[in-house]
Structures are given as structure tokens and as C-alpha cells.
Amino acid sequence: MHLRRQKRELDARTVLAFAAIYIIWGSSFYAIRVAVATMPPFFAAGLRFSIAGACLCLWSWLRSDPPPRGHQWRNLIVVGAFMFLGTYAGLFWAEKTLPSGIASLLVATIPVWTLLLEVFVFKLAALHIRTVLAVLAGLVGVLLIALNETETAGAVSTFACLAILASEISWAFATVLSKRVSLPSSPIATAGWQMLFGGLMLLLCSSLAREMRPPPHIAREAIIATVYLIVAASVLSFTAYIWLLARMSPTKVASYAYVNPVIALALGWWLGKESITVPTLLGAGCILASVSFIIFAKAGEPKSALEESGVRN
């Protein structure tokens, strides 16, 4: 009886944890869109990650996790710069003009860039014909979306698409790099310090760009969206992600990579009145097929950076 109750409790927690990384991370794209409508993008991103990072660092300290040592501080700063400054500066800036659903589809290409970096830059994996086809499918999807956005919204959306693709390459580089350098043993401490350093760098960029001069009028909706991004999308969802990784296969956990864009597209259409065109759906199909194939192709192999390429949103 006791074992049955424990199993029911575990099943319920598993469902809630998957709901967090599926729904909350999927909805974060629309939340970013709402936040940057009236809040400067670098400031919004910096505020999110500096506060969320501080919360995770505090949690790590309360857990008595060993603190970073020596050169681990340097590694945390470097990886944090690529993972949060390089990634979210582009994403938050792009979502001022780009629909949140489109942004989510471009972000979903992370496994493609991670695989290419593992093969051609870090020489950690071999390229097979099936993965070549998967990569090509992903790139075709990106091209369909980018061309459609260029036709409907002009050059501004083209630059926004390029900014997101550059930001995802930055994230993929940081992901692979983090597997080759010494970092704290606690994933909570590692993520917390990386978020904190990246968030502070984003705030510095905001200051250098004079985003808050003169202080803009920030709508209440933007403040609520930013709080949601800090509490739900960063702290709670990351906790759920770590909990799932300790209990489920990385491949199952990585399934959020192709669930998130579906949630984001639906929310963008429903709440943000964003249009969904035939080229968008075709591009989405290509990208999601590419991502799912790459993830499941790794199911029987040792855990790699590819399976950790998405502690996102």
C-alpha cells in the first residue's frame, strides 16, 4: 500500500515536472514578447537572469553544495557569457519585431547547431548520412520561415531571424564548451552562477546602450511577464528539468525541444493574434522532424552535449 502511494506521488510529480518544461518553457516565448513590448530588451533579459541566477545560487548555498573553485570561476564567466549574454541579447531584441511562435521555431534548431559544432569544431562526433539529412531538413525549415517573414514583414524580420540563429549558435557553443571545461559538480550551482554572470553582463550592455535613458514607461503587463519569466520559466522549470534528468532518460526529457514550439505557436496565435501561414507550418514540420530525429538518434549513445543543449527559455 505504501509503495503504491509512493508510485502515485512519483507519477504525479513526473506529470507536473513535464508540464513545467513543456508548457511553461513553451509559453516563455510569448512572455518575452509581452515583456519587450514596453521594456528595453537587454534590461529585461538582464533583470530576468540576474534575479533568477541569484535565487539558484542561494538555493545551492542552502543545500550546502560545494562552491566554485579556482579556474571554475573563469569557466563560469566564459560559458555564462555565451549562454546568456550571447543568446538572450539576440532573442529578446528579436522578439520586439518577430512573432513569438516564429522565434520558438528558430530556437528549436539548437540540436542542429550543437551537432554541427560537435562534428566540425570540437570533433566529438561523426557525421552519418541520416544525421546529414536531419540537418538539411532543419536548415530547409529555417529557410522557409525566414523567406516567409521577409516577404510579409521585410528586412527587419530578416535581421531578427538572423539574430536568433546567431544566438542559438552561441548557446550551442556554450553547451559543447561546458562539457570540456571544469565546472562545479552541482548543476544548480553551475546554472545559478552562469545565469547571474550572464544577467549582470546583459545589464551592463543595457547601461552602455543607454536603454533606460530616459526611463521608458513600462506597462504592467511587461512587469507581470518578467516576473513570470523569473519565477516560473527560470527557477521552477529549471528545478523540474534537473529533477527529471535524475529520474528519466535524457532522450525523454529532451522531448520538450519539439513540444515547446507547438505551445508557443498556439499561444502566439491565441493570445497574440499572430498569424500562422502555410510556409510557417511547412518550416515547423521540417524543423521538428529534424530535431526529433537528431535527439532520438542519440538515444542509445552515451550522454553528450546534444542532450543537454536546451536548458532554455
mmCIF file of N, CA and C in Angstrom, residues 233-297:
data_model
loop_
_atom_site.group_PDB
_atom_site.id
_atom_site.type_symbol
_atom_site.label_atom_id
_atom_site.label_comp_id
_atom_site.label_asym_id
_atom_site.label_seq_id
_atom_site.Cartn_x
_atom_site.Cartn_y
_atom_site.Cartn_z
ATOM 1 N N ALA A 233 9.578 30.408 -15.505
ATOM 2 C CA ALA A 233 10.361 29.912 -16.644
ATOM 3 C C ALA A 233 11.820 29.660 -16.302
ATOM 4 N N SER A 234 12.355 30.334 -15.287
ATOM 5 C CA SER A 234 13.768 30.147 -14.950
ATOM 6 C C SER A 234 13.950 29.259 -13.723
ATOM 7 N N VAL A 235 13.366 29.638 -12.584
ATOM 8 C CA VAL A 235 13.620 28.916 -11.333
ATOM 9 C C VAL A 235 12.822 27.613 -11.263
ATOM 10 N N LEU A 236 11.494 27.683 -11.379
ATOM 11 C CA LEU A 236 10.669 26.483 -11.219
ATOM 12 C C LEU A 236 10.905 25.463 -12.330
ATOM 13 N N SER A 237 10.922 25.917 -13.575
ATOM 14 C CA SER A 237 11.076 24.975 -14.689
ATOM 15 C C SER A 237 12.462 24.350 -14.710
ATOM 16 N N PHE A 238 13.476 25.133 -14.353
ATOM 17 C CA PHE A 238 14.814 24.545 -14.314
ATOM 18 C C PHE A 238 14.900 23.496 -13.214
ATOM 19 N N THR A 239 14.268 23.752 -12.073
ATOM 20 C CA THR A 239 14.229 22.764 -10.996
ATOM 21 C C THR A 239 13.554 21.480 -11.477
ATOM 22 N N ALA A 240 12.447 21.624 -12.211
ATOM 23 C CA ALA A 240 11.754 20.458 -12.760
ATOM 24 C C ALA A 240 12.643 19.713 -13.750
ATOM 25 N N TYR A 241 13.382 20.456 -14.558
ATOM 26 C CA TYR A 241 14.283 19.857 -15.547
ATOM 27 C C TYR A 241 15.360 19.015 -14.864
ATOM 28 N N ILE A 242 15.983 19.563 -13.821
ATOM 29 C CA ILE A 242 17.018 18.833 -13.088
ATOM 30 C C ILE A 242 16.428 17.592 -12.426
ATOM 31 N N TRP A 243 15.232 17.729 -11.848
ATOM 32 C CA TRP A 243 14.566 16.601 -11.200
ATOM 33 C C TRP A 243 14.287 15.489 -12.212
ATOM 34 N N LEU A 244 13.825 15.841 -13.393
ATOM 35 C CA LEU A 244 13.534 14.844 -14.422
ATOM 36 C C LEU A 244 14.798 14.157 -14.921
ATOM 37 N N LEU A 245 15.865 14.920 -15.116
ATOM 38 C CA LEU A 245 17.115 14.325 -15.602
ATOM 39 C C LEU A 245 17.645 13.264 -14.652
ATOM 40 N N ALA A 246 17.362 13.421 -13.353
ATOM 41 C CA ALA A 246 17.835 12.454 -12.361
ATOM 42 C C ALA A 246 16.987 11.184 -12.354
ATOM 43 N N ARG A 247 15.830 11.204 -13.012
ATOM 44 C CA ARG A 247 14.896 10.083 -12.921
ATOM 45 C C ARG A 247 14.459 9.514 -14.265
ATOM 46 N N MET A 248 14.681 10.245 -15.345
ATOM 47 C CA MET A 248 14.228 9.808 -16.659
ATOM 48 C C MET A 248 15.413 9.800 -17.623
ATOM 49 N N SER A 249 15.233 9.131 -18.763
ATOM 50 C CA SER A 249 16.296 9.141 -19.763
ATOM 51 C C SER A 249 16.415 10.537 -20.373
ATOM 52 N N PRO A 250 17.646 10.971 -20.700
ATOM 53 C CA PRO A 250 17.823 12.291 -21.311
ATOM 54 C C PRO A 250 17.007 12.473 -22.585
ATOM 55 N N THR A 251 16.810 11.387 -23.334
ATOM 56 C CA THR A 251 16.049 11.490 -24.578
ATOM 57 C C THR A 251 14.594 11.858 -24.309
ATOM 58 N N LYS A 252 14.006 11.250 -23.284
ATOM 59 C CA LYS A 252 12.619 11.593 -22.940
ATOM 60 C C LYS A 252 12.521 13.035 -22.465
ATOM 61 N N VAL A 253 13.482 13.447 -21.646
ATOM 62 C CA VAL A 253 13.460 14.818 -21.135
ATOM 63 C C VAL A 253 13.646 15.807 -22.283
ATOM 64 N N ALA A 254 14.505 15.443 -23.245
ATOM 65 C CA ALA A 254 14.782 16.339 -24.374
ATOM 66 C C ALA A 254 13.591 16.496 -25.308
ATOM 67 N N SER A 255 12.529 15.736 -25.080
ATOM 68 C CA SER A 255 11.351 15.844 -25.945
ATOM 69 C C SER A 255 10.720 17.230 -25.896
ATOM 70 N N TYR A 256 11.025 18.014 -24.845
ATOM 71 C CA TYR A 256 10.474 19.377 -24.781
ATOM 72 C C TYR A 256 10.921 20.215 -25.972
ATOM 73 N N ALA A 257 12.039 19.835 -26.609
ATOM 74 C CA ALA A 257 12.583 20.635 -27.710
ATOM 75 C C ALA A 257 11.612 20.719 -28.875
ATOM 76 N N TYR A 258 10.750 19.717 -29.042
ATOM 77 C CA TYR A 258 9.770 19.813 -30.129
ATOM 78 C C TYR A 258 8.341 19.948 -29.631
ATOM 79 N N VAL A 259 8.151 19.995 -28.310
ATOM 80 C CA VAL A 259 6.832 20.332 -27.764
ATOM 81 C C VAL A 259 6.715 21.843 -27.564
ATOM 82 N N ASN A 260 7.801 22.476 -27.088
ATOM 83 C CA ASN A 260 7.781 23.918 -26.822
ATOM 84 C C ASN A 260 7.306 24.750 -28.014
ATOM 85 N N PRO A 261 7.814 24.513 -29.241
ATOM 86 C CA PRO A 261 7.352 25.345 -30.366
ATOM 87 C C PRO A 261 5.859 25.208 -30.646
ATOM 88 N N VAL A 262 5.308 24.008 -30.414
ATOM 89 C CA VAL A 262 3.870 23.819 -30.624
ATOM 90 C C VAL A 262 3.083 24.682 -29.643
ATOM 91 N N ILE A 263 3.506 24.667 -28.369
ATOM 92 C CA ILE A 263 2.866 25.502 -27.345
ATOM 93 C C ILE A 263 3.016 26.978 -27.710
ATOM 94 N N ALA A 264 4.226 27.364 -28.121
ATOM 95 C CA ALA A 264 4.492 28.774 -28.439
ATOM 96 C C ALA A 264 3.665 29.249 -29.629
ATOM 97 N N LEU A 265 3.579 28.431 -30.670
ATOM 98 C CA LEU A 265 2.771 28.799 -31.837
ATOM 99 C C LEU A 265 1.299 28.965 -31.458
ATOM 100 N N ALA A 266 0.796 28.017 -30.647
ATOM 101 C CA ALA A 266 -0.612 28.070 -30.250
ATOM 102 C C ALA A 266 -0.905 29.309 -29.405
ATOM 103 N N LEU A 267 -0.021 29.610 -28.443
ATOM 104 C CA LEU A 267 -0.236 30.781 -27.590
ATOM 105 C C LEU A 267 -0.103 32.081 -28.377
ATOM 106 N N GLY A 268 0.879 32.128 -29.282
ATOM 107 C CA GLY A 268 1.048 33.319 -30.098
ATOM 108 C C GLY A 268 -0.165 33.587 -30.967
ATOM 109 N N TRP A 269 -0.752 32.505 -31.506
ATOM 110 C CA TRP A 269 -1.960 32.647 -32.336
ATOM 111 C C TRP A 269 -3.165 33.038 -31.487
ATOM 112 N N TRP A 270 -3.294 32.404 -30.297
ATOM 113 C CA TRP A 270 -4.478 32.607 -29.462
ATOM 114 C C TRP A 270 -4.445 33.948 -28.724
ATOM 115 N N LEU A 271 -3.336 34.219 -28.034
ATOM 116 C CA LEU A 271 -3.254 35.421 -27.205
ATOM 117 C C LEU A 271 -2.683 36.621 -27.958
ATOM 118 N N GLY A 272 -1.702 36.360 -28.827
ATOM 119 C CA GLY A 272 -1.033 37.463 -29.505
ATOM 120 C C GLY A 272 -1.564 37.767 -30.886
ATOM 121 N N LYS A 273 -2.575 36.996 -31.327
ATOM 122 C CA LYS A 273 -3.166 37.208 -32.660
ATOM 123 C C LYS A 273 -2.112 37.121 -33.761
ATOM 124 N N GLU A 274 -1.121 36.232 -33.565
ATOM 125 C CA GLU A 274 -0.075 36.042 -34.572
ATOM 126 C C GLU A 274 -0.584 35.091 -35.651
ATOM 127 N N SER A 275 -0.319 35.424 -36.884
ATOM 128 C CA SER A 275 -0.803 34.590 -37.985
ATOM 129 C C SER A 275 0.091 33.370 -38.161
ATOM 130 N N ILE A 276 -0.517 32.271 -38.583
ATOM 131 C CA ILE A 276 0.218 31.044 -38.897
ATOM 132 C C ILE A 276 -0.038 30.729 -40.364
ATOM 133 N N THR A 277 1.001 30.825 -41.184
ATOM 134 C CA THR A 277 0.858 30.633 -42.623
ATOM 135 C C THR A 277 1.290 29.226 -43.027
ATOM 136 N N VAL A 278 0.989 28.872 -44.258
ATOM 137 C CA VAL A 278 1.388 27.555 -44.772
ATOM 138 C C VAL A 278 2.910 27.389 -44.763
ATOM 139 N N PRO A 279 3.710 28.390 -45.245
ATOM 140 C CA PRO A 279 5.165 28.241 -45.153
ATOM 141 C C PRO A 279 5.660 28.062 -43.713
ATOM 142 N N THR A 280 4.996 28.726 -42.761
ATOM 143 C CA THR A 280 5.370 28.558 -41.357
ATOM 144 C C THR A 280 5.145 27.123 -40.908
ATOM 145 N N LEU A 281 3.999 26.555 -41.265
ATOM 146 C CA LEU A 281 3.700 25.174 -40.881
ATOM 147 C C LEU A 281 4.657 24.191 -41.549
ATOM 148 N N LEU A 282 4.978 24.436 -42.828
ATOM 149 C CA LEU A 282 5.934 23.565 -43.519
ATOM 150 C C LEU A 282 7.313 23.657 -42.867
ATOM 151 N N GLY A 283 7.738 24.889 -42.571
ATOM 152 C CA GLY A 283 9.018 25.068 -41.894
ATOM 153 C C GLY A 283 9.027 24.424 -40.532
ATOM 154 N N ALA A 284 7.912 24.556 -39.804
ATOM 155 C CA ALA A 284 7.805 23.935 -38.482
ATOM 156 C C ALA A 284 7.935 22.423 -38.584
ATOM 157 N N GLY A 285 7.273 21.842 -39.586
ATOM 158 C CA GLY A 285 7.360 20.399 -39.770
ATOM 159 C C GLY A 285 8.780 19.937 -40.039
ATOM 160 N N CYS A 286 9.493 20.663 -40.897
ATOM 161 C CA CYS A 286 10.887 20.314 -41.212
ATOM 162 C C CYS A 286 11.773 20.403 -39.969
ATOM 163 N N ILE A 287 11.627 21.495 -39.207
ATOM 164 C CA ILE A 287 12.468 21.698 -38.026
ATOM 165 C C ILE A 287 12.179 20.647 -36.962
ATOM 166 N N LEU A 288 10.902 20.396 -36.681
ATOM 167 C CA LEU A 288 10.551 19.444 -35.631
ATOM 168 C C LEU A 288 10.939 18.022 -36.020
ATOM 169 N N ALA A 289 10.805 17.678 -37.298
ATOM 170 C CA ALA A 289 11.254 16.364 -37.751
ATOM 171 C C ALA A 289 12.761 16.230 -37.589
ATOM 172 N N SER A 290 13.486 17.279 -37.945
ATOM 173 C CA SER A 290 14.942 17.281 -37.808
ATOM 174 C C SER A 290 15.363 17.114 -36.355
ATOM 175 N N VAL A 291 14.749 17.900 -35.472
ATOM 176 C CA VAL A 291 15.116 17.868 -34.054
ATOM 177 C C VAL A 291 14.792 16.519 -33.435
ATOM 178 N N SER A 292 13.596 15.993 -33.715
ATOM 179 C CA SER A 292 13.214 14.710 -33.122
ATOM 180 C C SER A 292 14.133 13.595 -33.602
ATOM 181 N N PHE A 293 14.525 13.625 -34.870
ATOM 182 C CA PHE A 293 15.417 12.579 -35.376
ATOM 183 C C PHE A 293 16.783 12.667 -34.714
ATOM 184 N N ILE A 294 17.325 13.876 -34.609
ATOM 185 C CA ILE A 294 18.652 14.041 -34.007
ATOM 186 C C ILE A 294 18.638 13.590 -32.552
ATOM 187 N N ILE A 295 17.594 13.953 -31.812
ATOM 188 C CA ILE A 295 17.520 13.571 -30.397
ATOM 189 C C ILE A 295 17.394 12.064 -30.247
ATOM 190 N N PHE A 296 16.484 11.440 -31.007
ATOM 191 C CA PHE A 296 16.281 10.010 -30.854
ATOM 192 C C PHE A 296 17.420 9.197 -31.453
ATOM 193 N N ALA A 297 18.170 9.760 -32.382
ATOM 194 C CA ALA A 297 19.347 9.071 -32.909
ATOM 195 C C ALA A 297 20.402 8.908 -31.835
#
